[in-house]
Amino acid sequence: MNKTSRRGRRPGSPNTRDVILETARRRFLAEGYHAVTLRSIAAEAGVDLALISYFFGSKKGLFGAALALAVNPAEVVAQVLEGDPKTLSQRALRAMLSVWDDPQSGPALLAMVRNAAQDEMFAELVKEVLEREIVDRIAAWLGGSHPRRRAAAFTAQMAGLMTARYLLRLEPMASMTPDEIVRHLAPSLRVALQDTSHANHRRAPRDQR
């Protein structure tokens, strides 16, 4: 039988998808989104261009998958959301610091942020990943009133820490230990997550007097 005649299958070894992802991640982070073409990725990975469409559908799909090689937001958030809700802020901070301080994943993430600042399309794709894999997941976990607003406020504070510590190297934030950062920032993150709608309703009658 001729295996190439099977529908829904493309030639390639079992690790072909991983080779494409590794190549795409390296190229995207080094050159930005616009400069990299699917044809050039296929050529460098030594695969047929059709394989990229088969595995990932589009350049956007390939970027999203390649981004997960550095750090998979869905997996990190899923781990953070496990455990006592009262200590979510501490867990989130320690998870983020661990990933960004890691000599393997940290530099790749920093390169991604720098590319996002320089490339509008790249920034849009990063935003989509953050909204889908972080904001939406936290919002679903929170429930209550305006969960997405609270999740976005939480994510914005985390992004601010990332920018100050790793991109701008703002002191003393850049030199603080994880324990120090958790001690200083966890309280404000808890406030961002709080559902204050019931408290506002209770205060309203007194405020109107």
mmCIF file with all atom_site columns, C-alpha atoms in Angstrom:
data_model
loop_
_atom_site.group_PDB
_atom_site.id
_atom_site.type_symbol
_atom_site.label_atom_id
_atom_site.label_alt_id
_atom_site.label_comp_id
_atom_site.label_asym_id
_atom_site.label_entity_id
_atom_site.label_seq_id
_atom_site.pdbx_PDB_ins_code
_atom_site.Cartn_x
_atom_site.Cartn_y
_atom_site.Cartn_z
_atom_site.occupancy
_atom_site.B_iso_or_equiv
_atom_site.pdbx_formal_charge
_atom_site.auth_seq_id
_atom_site.auth_comp_id
_atom_site.auth_asym_id
_atom_site.auth_atom_id
_atom_site.pdbx_PDB_model_num
ATOM 1   C CA . MET A 1 1   ? 0.000   0.000  0.000  1.00 0.00 ? 1   MET A CA 1
ATOM 2   C CA . ASN A 1 2   ? 1.098   3.538  -0.690 1.00 0.00 ? 2   ASN A CA 1
ATOM 3   C CA . LYS A 1 3   ? 1.028   5.318  2.666  1.00 0.00 ? 3   LYS A CA 1
ATOM 4   C CA . THR A 1 4   ? 1.160   8.766  1.023  1.00 0.00 ? 4   THR A CA 1
ATOM 5   C CA . SER A 1 5   ? -2.300  8.140  -0.428 1.00 0.00 ? 5   SER A CA 1
ATOM 6   C CA . ARG A 1 6   ? -3.960  8.064  3.007  1.00 0.00 ? 6   ARG A CA 1
ATOM 7   C CA . ARG A 1 7   ? -6.168  11.033 3.683  1.00 0.00 ? 7   ARG A CA 1
ATOM 8   C CA . GLY A 1 8   ? -5.526  13.049 6.810  1.00 0.00 ? 8   GLY A CA 1
ATOM 9   C CA . ARG A 1 9   ? -1.906  11.921 7.067  1.00 0.00 ? 9   ARG A CA 1
ATOM 10  C CA . ARG A 1 10  ? 1.297   13.639 6.001  1.00 0.00 ? 10  ARG A CA 1
ATOM 11  C CA . PRO A 1 11  ? 4.763   12.093 5.700  1.00 0.00 ? 11  PRO A CA 1
ATOM 12  C CA . GLY A 1 12  ? 7.203   12.759 8.492  1.00 0.00 ? 12  GLY A CA 1
ATOM 13  C CA . SER A 1 13  ? 8.873   11.104 11.463 1.00 0.00 ? 13  SER A CA 1
ATOM 14  C CA . PRO A 1 14  ? 7.201   11.133 14.913 1.00 0.00 ? 14  PRO A CA 1
ATOM 15  C CA . ASN A 1 15  ? 9.350   14.072 16.032 1.00 0.00 ? 15  ASN A CA 1
ATOM 16  C CA . THR A 1 16  ? 8.647   16.219 12.946 1.00 0.00 ? 16  THR A CA 1
ATOM 17  C CA . ARG A 1 17  ? 6.206   18.420 14.869 1.00 0.00 ? 17  ARG A CA 1
ATOM 18  C CA . ASP A 1 18  ? 8.768   19.039 17.623 1.00 0.00 ? 18  ASP A CA 1
ATOM 19  C CA . VAL A 1 19  ? 11.445  19.945 15.071 1.00 0.00 ? 19  VAL A CA 1
ATOM 20  C CA . ILE A 1 20  ? 9.103   22.500 13.484 1.00 0.00 ? 20  ILE A CA 1
ATOM 21  C CA . LEU A 1 21  ? 8.231   23.968 16.875 1.00 0.00 ? 21  LEU A CA 1
ATOM 22  C CA . GLU A 1 22  ? 11.839  24.291 17.989 1.00 0.00 ? 22  GLU A CA 1
ATOM 23  C CA . THR A 1 23  ? 12.788  25.971 14.725 1.00 0.00 ? 23  THR A CA 1
ATOM 24  C CA . ALA A 1 24  ? 9.799   28.317 14.800 1.00 0.00 ? 24  ALA A CA 1
ATOM 25  C CA . ARG A 1 25  ? 10.378  29.322 18.405 1.00 0.00 ? 25  ARG A CA 1
ATOM 26  C CA . ARG A 1 26  ? 14.015  30.163 17.785 1.00 0.00 ? 26  ARG A CA 1
ATOM 27  C CA . ARG A 1 27  ? 13.230  32.166 14.646 1.00 0.00 ? 27  ARG A CA 1
ATOM 28  C CA . PHE A 1 28  ? 10.252  34.038 16.105 1.00 0.00 ? 28  PHE A CA 1
ATOM 29  C CA . LEU A 1 29  ? 12.150  35.061 19.212 1.00 0.00 ? 29  LEU A CA 1
ATOM 30  C CA . ALA A 1 30  ? 15.269  36.073 17.317 1.00 0.00 ? 30  ALA A CA 1
ATOM 31  C CA . GLU A 1 31  ? 13.693  37.871 14.352 1.00 0.00 ? 31  GLU A CA 1
ATOM 32  C CA . GLY A 1 32  ? 10.143  38.818 15.326 1.00 0.00 ? 32  GLY A CA 1
ATOM 33  C CA . TYR A 1 33  ? 6.848   37.730 13.831 1.00 0.00 ? 33  TYR A CA 1
ATOM 34  C CA . HIS A 1 34  ? 6.777   39.618 10.523 1.00 0.00 ? 34  HIS A CA 1
ATOM 35  C CA . ALA A 1 35  ? 10.280  38.752 9.385  1.00 0.00 ? 35  ALA A CA 1
ATOM 36  C CA . VAL A 1 36  ? 9.786   34.994 9.642  1.00 0.00 ? 36  VAL A CA 1
ATOM 37  C CA . THR A 1 37  ? 7.926   33.118 6.920  1.00 0.00 ? 37  THR A CA 1
ATOM 38  C CA . LEU A 1 38  ? 6.454   29.632 7.066  1.00 0.00 ? 38  LEU A CA 1
ATOM 39  C CA . ARG A 1 39  ? 8.473   28.725 3.983  1.00 0.00 ? 39  ARG A CA 1
ATOM 40  C CA . SER A 1 40  ? 11.755  29.687 5.692  1.00 0.00 ? 40  SER A CA 1
ATOM 41  C CA . ILE A 1 41  ? 10.814  27.705 8.814  1.00 0.00 ? 41  ILE A CA 1
ATOM 42  C CA . ALA A 1 42  ? 9.996   24.665 6.691  1.00 0.00 ? 42  ALA A CA 1
ATOM 43  C CA . ALA A 1 43  ? 13.293  24.970 4.848  1.00 0.00 ? 43  ALA A CA 1
ATOM 44  C CA . GLU A 1 44  ? 15.359  25.258 8.025  1.00 0.00 ? 44  GLU A CA 1
ATOM 45  C CA . ALA A 1 45  ? 13.468  22.394 9.702  1.00 0.00 ? 45  ALA A CA 1
ATOM 46  C CA . GLY A 1 46  ? 13.909  20.242 6.584  1.00 0.00 ? 46  GLY A CA 1
ATOM 47  C CA . VAL A 1 47  ? 10.206  19.538 6.138  1.00 0.00 ? 47  VAL A CA 1
ATOM 48  C CA . ASP A 1 48  ? 7.576   20.109 3.483  1.00 0.00 ? 48  ASP A CA 1
ATOM 49  C CA . LEU A 1 49  ? 5.693   23.402 3.824  1.00 0.00 ? 49  LEU A CA 1
ATOM 50  C CA . ALA A 1 50  ? 2.407   21.490 3.796  1.00 0.00 ? 50  ALA A CA 1
ATOM 51  C CA . LEU A 1 51  ? 3.371   19.824 7.082  1.00 0.00 ? 51  LEU A CA 1
ATOM 52  C CA . ILE A 1 52  ? 3.227   23.144 8.900  1.00 0.00 ? 52  ILE A CA 1
ATOM 53  C CA . SER A 1 53  ? -0.311  23.763 7.673  1.00 0.00 ? 53  SER A CA 1
ATOM 54  C CA . TYR A 1 54  ? -1.224  20.198 8.582  1.00 0.00 ? 54  TYR A CA 1
ATOM 55  C CA . PHE A 1 55  ? 0.049   20.457 12.162 1.00 0.00 ? 55  PHE A CA 1
ATOM 56  C CA . PHE A 1 56  ? -0.697  24.100 12.987 1.00 0.00 ? 56  PHE A CA 1
ATOM 57  C CA . GLY A 1 57  ? -3.088  25.465 10.381 1.00 0.00 ? 57  GLY A CA 1
ATOM 58  C CA . SER A 1 58  ? -1.484  28.891 10.001 1.00 0.00 ? 58  SER A CA 1
ATOM 59  C CA . LYS A 1 59  ? 1.391   31.122 11.006 1.00 0.00 ? 59  LYS A CA 1
ATOM 60  C CA . LYS A 1 60  ? -0.689  32.312 13.955 1.00 0.00 ? 60  LYS A CA 1
ATOM 61  C CA . GLY A 1 61  ? -1.307  28.741 15.066 1.00 0.00 ? 61  GLY A CA 1
ATOM 62  C CA . LEU A 1 62  ? 2.377   27.914 14.780 1.00 0.00 ? 62  LEU A CA 1
ATOM 63  C CA . PHE A 1 63  ? 3.329   30.971 16.836 1.00 0.00 ? 63  PHE A CA 1
ATOM 64  C CA . GLY A 1 64  ? 0.928   30.036 19.630 1.00 0.00 ? 64  GLY A CA 1
ATOM 65  C CA . ALA A 1 65  ? 2.276   26.507 19.754 1.00 0.00 ? 65  ALA A CA 1
ATOM 66  C CA . ALA A 1 66  ? 5.896   27.648 19.589 1.00 0.00 ? 66  ALA A CA 1
ATOM 67  C CA . LEU A 1 67  ? 5.330   30.079 22.434 1.00 0.00 ? 67  LEU A CA 1
ATOM 68  C CA . ALA A 1 68  ? 4.335   27.182 24.674 1.00 0.00 ? 68  ALA A CA 1
ATOM 69  C CA . LEU A 1 69  ? 7.798   25.658 24.316 1.00 0.00 ? 69  LEU A CA 1
ATOM 70  C CA . ALA A 1 70  ? 9.309   28.366 26.499 1.00 0.00 ? 70  ALA A CA 1
ATOM 71  C CA . VAL A 1 71  ? 6.547   28.202 29.066 1.00 0.00 ? 71  VAL A CA 1
ATOM 72  C CA . ASN A 1 72  ? 3.042   26.834 28.733 1.00 0.00 ? 72  ASN A CA 1
ATOM 73  C CA . PRO A 1 73  ? 0.723   29.436 30.315 1.00 0.00 ? 73  PRO A CA 1
ATOM 74  C CA . ALA A 1 74  ? -2.146  26.972 30.631 1.00 0.00 ? 74  ALA A CA 1
ATOM 75  C CA . GLU A 1 75  ? -0.056  24.509 32.635 1.00 0.00 ? 75  GLU A CA 1
ATOM 76  C CA . VAL A 1 76  ? 1.420   27.176 34.902 1.00 0.00 ? 76  VAL A CA 1
ATOM 77  C CA . VAL A 1 77  ? -1.969  28.746 35.605 1.00 0.00 ? 77  VAL A CA 1
ATOM 78  C CA . ALA A 1 78  ? -3.556  25.347 36.225 1.00 0.00 ? 78  ALA A CA 1
ATOM 79  C CA . GLN A 1 79  ? -0.917  24.602 38.865 1.00 0.00 ? 79  GLN A CA 1
ATOM 80  C CA . VAL A 1 80  ? -1.258  28.036 40.438 1.00 0.00 ? 80  VAL A CA 1
ATOM 81  C CA . LEU A 1 81  ? -5.027  27.718 40.708 1.00 0.00 ? 81  LEU A CA 1
ATOM 82  C CA . GLU A 1 82  ? -4.710  24.535 42.736 1.00 0.00 ? 82  GLU A CA 1
ATOM 83  C CA . GLY A 1 83  ? -4.729  24.893 46.493 1.00 0.00 ? 83  GLY A CA 1
ATOM 84  C CA . ASP A 1 84  ? -6.044  27.393 49.011 1.00 0.00 ? 84  ASP A CA 1
ATOM 85  C CA . PRO A 1 85  ? -7.620  30.473 47.326 1.00 0.00 ? 85  PRO A CA 1
ATOM 86  C CA . LYS A 1 86  ? -6.224  32.624 50.140 1.00 0.00 ? 86  LYS A CA 1
ATOM 87  C CA . THR A 1 87  ? -2.652  31.911 49.033 1.00 0.00 ? 87  THR A CA 1
ATOM 88  C CA . LEU A 1 88  ? -3.212  32.239 45.282 1.00 0.00 ? 88  LEU A CA 1
ATOM 89  C CA . SER A 1 89  ? -1.240  35.492 45.102 1.00 0.00 ? 89  SER A CA 1
ATOM 90  C CA . GLN A 1 90  ? 1.794   33.937 46.750 1.00 0.00 ? 90  GLN A CA 1
ATOM 91  C CA . ARG A 1 91  ? 1.676   30.893 44.477 1.00 0.00 ? 91  ARG A CA 1
ATOM 92  C CA . ALA A 1 92  ? 1.303   33.048 41.363 1.00 0.00 ? 92  ALA A CA 1
ATOM 93  C CA . LEU A 1 93  ? 4.253   35.250 42.288 1.00 0.00 ? 93  LEU A CA 1
ATOM 94  C CA . ARG A 1 94  ? 6.520   32.327 43.085 1.00 0.00 ? 94  ARG A CA 1
ATOM 95  C CA . ALA A 1 95  ? 5.546   30.531 39.866 1.00 0.00 ? 95  ALA A CA 1
ATOM 96  C CA . MET A 1 96  ? 6.243   33.600 37.744 1.00 0.00 ? 96  MET A CA 1
ATOM 97  C CA . LEU A 1 97  ? 9.549   34.323 39.458 1.00 0.00 ? 97  LEU A CA 1
ATOM 98  C CA . SER A 1 98  ? 10.623  30.704 39.073 1.00 0.00 ? 98  SER A CA 1
ATOM 99  C CA . VAL A 1 99  ? 9.949   30.729 35.326 1.00 0.00 ? 99  VAL A CA 1
ATOM 100 C CA . TRP A 1 100 ? 11.550  34.120 34.685 1.00 0.00 ? 100 TRP A CA 1
ATOM 101 C CA . ASP A 1 101 ? 14.583  33.477 36.905 1.00 0.00 ? 101 ASP A CA 1
ATOM 102 C CA . ASP A 1 102 ? 15.228  30.143 35.193 1.00 0.00 ? 102 ASP A CA 1
ATOM 103 C CA . PRO A 1 103 ? 18.295  30.350 32.894 1.00 0.00 ? 103 PRO A CA 1
ATOM 104 C CA . GLN A 1 104 ? 16.502  28.335 30.206 1.00 0.00 ? 104 GLN A CA 1
ATOM 105 C CA . SER A 1 105 ? 13.033  29.863 30.040 1.00 0.00 ? 105 SER A CA 1
ATOM 106 C CA . GLY A 1 106 ? 13.854  33.364 31.297 1.00 0.00 ? 106 GLY A CA 1
ATOM 107 C CA . PRO A 1 107 ? 15.923  34.664 28.347 1.00 0.00 ? 107 PRO A CA 1
ATOM 108 C CA . ALA A 1 108 ? 13.378  33.343 25.841 1.00 0.00 ? 108 ALA A CA 1
ATOM 109 C CA . LEU A 1 109 ? 10.539  35.090 27.649 1.00 0.00 ? 109 LEU A CA 1
ATOM 110 C CA . LEU A 1 110 ? 12.498  38.333 27.790 1.00 0.00 ? 110 LEU A CA 1
ATOM 111 C CA . ALA A 1 111 ? 13.170  38.109 24.050 1.00 0.00 ? 111 ALA A CA 1
ATOM 112 C CA . MET A 1 112 ? 9.454   37.555 23.486 1.00 0.00 ? 112 MET A CA 1
ATOM 113 C CA . VAL A 1 113 ? 8.547   40.693 25.448 1.00 0.00 ? 113 VAL A CA 1
ATOM 114 C CA . ARG A 1 114 ? 11.103  42.771 23.573 1.00 0.00 ? 114 ARG A CA 1
ATOM 115 C CA . ASN A 1 115 ? 9.757   41.551 20.254 1.00 0.00 ? 115 ASN A CA 1
ATOM 116 C CA . ALA A 1 116 ? 6.214   42.356 21.370 1.00 0.00 ? 116 ALA A CA 1
ATOM 117 C CA . ALA A 1 117 ? 7.283   45.923 22.136 1.00 0.00 ? 117 ALA A CA 1
ATOM 118 C CA . GLN A 1 118 ? 8.718   46.311 18.625 1.00 0.00 ? 118 GLN A CA 1
ATOM 119 C CA . ASP A 1 119 ? 6.211   44.385 16.519 1.00 0.00 ? 119 ASP A CA 1
ATOM 120 C CA . GLU A 1 120 ? 2.497   45.147 16.592 1.00 0.00 ? 120 GLU A CA 1
ATOM 121 C CA . MET A 1 121 ? 1.442   41.796 15.150 1.00 0.00 ? 121 MET A CA 1
ATOM 122 C CA . PHE A 1 122 ? 3.674   39.916 17.569 1.00 0.00 ? 122 PHE A CA 1
ATOM 123 C CA . ALA A 1 123 ? 2.211   41.952 20.446 1.00 0.00 ? 123 ALA A CA 1
ATOM 124 C CA . GLU A 1 124 ? -1.325  41.128 19.301 1.00 0.00 ? 124 GLU A CA 1
ATOM 125 C CA . LEU A 1 125 ? -0.589  37.412 19.318 1.00 0.00 ? 125 LEU A CA 1
ATOM 126 C CA . VAL A 1 126 ? 1.017   37.580 22.753 1.00 0.00 ? 126 VAL A CA 1
ATOM 127 C CA . LYS A 1 127 ? -2.047  39.474 24.004 1.00 0.00 ? 127 LYS A CA 1
ATOM 128 C CA . GLU A 1 128 ? -4.343  36.789 22.641 1.00 0.00 ? 128 GLU A CA 1
ATOM 129 C CA . VAL A 1 129 ? -2.391  34.081 24.426 1.00 0.00 ? 129 VAL A CA 1
ATOM 130 C CA . LEU A 1 130 ? -2.419  36.013 27.708 1.00 0.00 ? 130 LEU A CA 1
ATOM 131 C CA . GLU A 1 131 ? -6.137  36.702 27.501 1.00 0.00 ? 131 GLU A CA 1
ATOM 132 C CA . ARG A 1 132 ? -7.082  33.143 26.624 1.00 0.00 ? 132 ARG A CA 1
ATOM 133 C CA . GLU A 1 133 ? -4.668  31.202 28.789 1.00 0.00 ? 133 GLU A CA 1
ATOM 134 C CA . ILE A 1 134 ? -4.357  33.484 31.825 1.00 0.00 ? 134 ILE A CA 1
ATOM 135 C CA . VAL A 1 135 ? -7.107  36.093 32.139 1.00 0.00 ? 135 VAL A CA 1
ATOM 136 C CA . ASP A 1 136 ? -9.950  33.845 31.014 1.00 0.00 ? 136 ASP A CA 1
ATOM 137 C CA . ARG A 1 137 ? -8.791  30.894 33.118 1.00 0.00 ? 137 ARG A CA 1
ATOM 138 C CA . ILE A 1 138 ? -8.413  32.986 36.260 1.00 0.00 ? 138 ILE A CA 1
ATOM 139 C CA . ALA A 1 139 ? -11.778 34.640 35.620 1.00 0.00 ? 139 ALA A CA 1
ATOM 140 C CA . ALA A 1 140 ? -13.491 31.256 35.313 1.00 0.00 ? 140 ALA A CA 1
ATOM 141 C CA . TRP A 1 141 ? -11.885 30.174 38.587 1.00 0.00 ? 141 TRP A CA 1
ATOM 142 C CA . LEU A 1 142 ? -12.862 33.390 40.392 1.00 0.00 ? 142 LEU A CA 1
ATOM 143 C CA . GLY A 1 143 ? -16.555 33.608 39.550 1.00 0.00 ? 143 GLY A CA 1
ATOM 144 C CA . GLY A 1 144 ? -18.542 36.284 41.338 1.00 0.00 ? 144 GLY A CA 1
ATOM 145 C CA . SER A 1 145 ? -18.974 39.835 40.083 1.00 0.00 ? 145 SER A CA 1
ATOM 146 C CA . HIS A 1 146 ? -16.879 41.087 37.156 1.00 0.00 ? 146 HIS A CA 1
ATOM 147 C CA . PRO A 1 147 ? -14.450 38.145 37.300 1.00 0.00 ? 147 PRO A CA 1
ATOM 148 C CA . ARG A 1 148 ? -12.681 39.073 34.071 1.00 0.00 ? 148 ARG A CA 1
ATOM 149 C CA . ARG A 1 149 ? -11.981 42.607 35.264 1.00 0.00 ? 149 ARG A CA 1
ATOM 150 C CA . ARG A 1 150 ? -10.512 41.270 38.465 1.00 0.00 ? 150 ARG A CA 1
ATOM 151 C CA . ALA A 1 151 ? -8.473  38.672 36.591 1.00 0.00 ? 151 ALA A CA 1
ATOM 152 C CA . ALA A 1 152 ? -7.195  41.355 34.199 1.00 0.00 ? 152 ALA A CA 1
ATOM 153 C CA . ALA A 1 153 ? -6.221  43.634 37.105 1.00 0.00 ? 153 ALA A CA 1
ATOM 154 C CA . PHE A 1 154 ? -4.332  40.740 38.680 1.00 0.00 ? 154 PHE A CA 1
ATOM 155 C CA . THR A 1 155 ? -2.581  39.946 35.377 1.00 0.00 ? 155 THR A CA 1
ATOM 156 C CA . ALA A 1 156 ? -1.695  43.611 34.823 1.00 0.00 ? 156 ALA A CA 1
ATOM 157 C CA . GLN A 1 157 ? 0.040   43.790 38.193 1.00 0.00 ? 157 GLN A CA 1
ATOM 158 C CA . MET A 1 158 ? 1.984   40.632 37.404 1.00 0.00 ? 158 MET A CA 1
ATOM 159 C CA . ALA A 1 159 ? 2.990   42.103 34.033 1.00 0.00 ? 159 ALA A CA 1
ATOM 160 C CA . GLY A 1 160 ? 4.130   45.270 35.781 1.00 0.00 ? 160 GLY A CA 1
ATOM 161 C CA . LEU A 1 161 ? 6.398   43.259 38.048 1.00 0.00 ? 161 LEU A CA 1
ATOM 162 C CA . MET A 1 162 ? 7.807   41.376 35.068 1.00 0.00 ? 162 MET A CA 1
ATOM 163 C CA . THR A 1 163 ? 8.538   44.613 33.219 1.00 0.00 ? 163 THR A CA 1
ATOM 164 C CA . ALA A 1 164 ? 10.144  46.334 36.200 1.00 0.00 ? 164 ALA A CA 1
ATOM 165 C CA . ARG A 1 165 ? 12.281  43.396 37.324 1.00 0.00 ? 165 ARG A CA 1
ATOM 166 C CA . TYR A 1 166 ? 13.378  41.797 34.057 1.00 0.00 ? 166 TYR A CA 1
ATOM 167 C CA . LEU A 1 167 ? 12.967  44.330 31.255 1.00 0.00 ? 167 LEU A CA 1
ATOM 168 C CA . LEU A 1 168 ? 13.812  47.647 32.925 1.00 0.00 ? 168 LEU A CA 1
ATOM 169 C CA . ARG A 1 169 ? 15.907  46.117 35.715 1.00 0.00 ? 169 ARG A CA 1
ATOM 170 C CA . LEU A 1 170 ? 14.396  48.682 38.080 1.00 0.00 ? 170 LEU A CA 1
ATOM 171 C CA . GLU A 1 171 ? 16.073  48.751 41.478 1.00 0.00 ? 171 GLU A CA 1
ATOM 172 C CA . PRO A 1 172 ? 15.579  47.603 44.114 1.00 0.00 ? 172 PRO A CA 1
ATOM 173 C CA . MET A 1 173 ? 12.948  45.364 42.444 1.00 0.00 ? 173 MET A CA 1
ATOM 174 C CA . ALA A 1 174 ? 15.539  43.719 40.201 1.00 0.00 ? 174 ALA A CA 1
ATOM 175 C CA . SER A 1 175 ? 17.691  42.693 43.171 1.00 0.00 ? 175 SER A CA 1
ATOM 176 C CA . MET A 1 176 ? 14.968  41.639 45.602 1.00 0.00 ? 176 MET A CA 1
ATOM 177 C CA . THR A 1 177 ? 14.690  37.994 46.543 1.00 0.00 ? 177 THR A CA 1
ATOM 178 C CA . PRO A 1 178 ? 11.516  36.061 45.723 1.00 0.00 ? 178 PRO A CA 1
ATOM 179 C CA . ASP A 1 179 ? 10.572  36.091 49.398 1.00 0.00 ? 179 ASP A CA 1
ATOM 180 C CA . GLU A 1 180 ? 10.884  39.864 49.529 1.00 0.00 ? 180 GLU A CA 1
ATOM 181 C CA . ILE A 1 181 ? 8.788   40.310 46.404 1.00 0.00 ? 181 ILE A CA 1
ATOM 182 C CA . VAL A 1 182 ? 6.080   38.002 47.708 1.00 0.00 ? 182 VAL A CA 1
ATOM 183 C CA . ARG A 1 183 ? 5.992   39.865 51.004 1.00 0.00 ? 183 ARG A CA 1
ATOM 184 C CA . HIS A 1 184 ? 5.658   43.275 49.330 1.00 0.00 ? 184 HIS A CA 1
ATOM 185 C CA . LEU A 1 185 ? 3.349   42.474 46.399 1.00 0.00 ? 185 LEU A CA 1
ATOM 186 C CA . ALA A 1 186 ? 1.078   39.605 47.483 1.00 0.00 ? 186 ALA A CA 1
ATOM 187 C CA . PRO A 1 187 ? -1.264  41.894 49.488 1.00 0.00 ? 187 PRO A CA 1
ATOM 188 C CA . SER A 1 188 ? -2.000  44.161 46.500 1.00 0.00 ? 188 SER A CA 1
ATOM 189 C CA . LEU A 1 189 ? -2.592  41.130 44.271 1.00 0.00 ? 189 LEU A CA 1
ATOM 190 C CA . ARG A 1 190 ? -5.107  39.785 46.771 1.00 0.00 ? 190 ARG A CA 1
ATOM 191 C CA . VAL A 1 191 ? -6.955  43.098 46.653 1.00 0.00 ? 191 VAL A CA 1
ATOM 192 C CA . ALA A 1 192 ? -7.101  42.950 42.855 1.00 0.00 ? 192 ALA A CA 1
ATOM 193 C CA . LEU A 1 193 ? -8.792  39.540 43.035 1.00 0.00 ? 193 LEU A CA 1
ATOM 194 C CA . GLN A 1 194 ? -11.361 40.454 45.683 1.00 0.00 ? 194 GLN A CA 1
ATOM 195 C CA . ASP A 1 195 ? -15.027 40.611 44.774 1.00 0.00 ? 195 ASP A CA 1
ATOM 196 C CA . THR A 1 196 ? -16.072 43.897 46.391 1.00 0.00 ? 196 THR A CA 1
ATOM 197 C CA . SER A 1 197 ? -19.578 44.016 44.927 1.00 0.00 ? 197 SER A CA 1
ATOM 198 C CA . HIS A 1 198 ? -21.258 42.823 48.143 1.00 0.00 ? 198 HIS A CA 1
ATOM 199 C CA . ALA A 1 199 ? -19.302 45.288 50.260 1.00 0.00 ? 199 ALA A CA 1
ATOM 200 C CA . ASN A 1 200 ? -20.288 48.105 47.915 1.00 0.00 ? 200 ASN A CA 1
ATOM 201 C CA . HIS A 1 201 ? -23.944 47.137 48.172 1.00 0.00 ? 201 HIS A CA 1
ATOM 202 C CA . ARG A 1 202 ? -23.745 47.166 51.954 1.00 0.00 ? 202 ARG A CA 1
ATOM 203 C CA . ARG A 1 203 ? -22.131 50.595 51.974 1.00 0.00 ? 203 ARG A CA 1
ATOM 204 C CA . ALA A 1 204 ? -24.480 52.171 49.478 1.00 0.00 ? 204 ALA A CA 1
ATOM 205 C CA . PRO A 1 205 ? -27.339 52.972 51.878 1.00 0.00 ? 205 PRO A CA 1
ATOM 206 C CA . ARG A 1 206 ? -24.956 54.643 54.342 1.00 0.00 ? 206 ARG A CA 1
ATOM 207 C CA . ASP A 1 207 ? -23.247 56.593 51.559 1.00 0.00 ? 207 ASP A CA 1
ATOM 208 C CA . GLN A 1 208 ? -26.574 57.929 50.391 1.00 0.00 ? 208 GLN A CA 1
ATOM 209 C CA . ARG A 1 209 ? -27.545 59.274 53.793 1.00 0.00 ? 209 ARG A CA 1
#
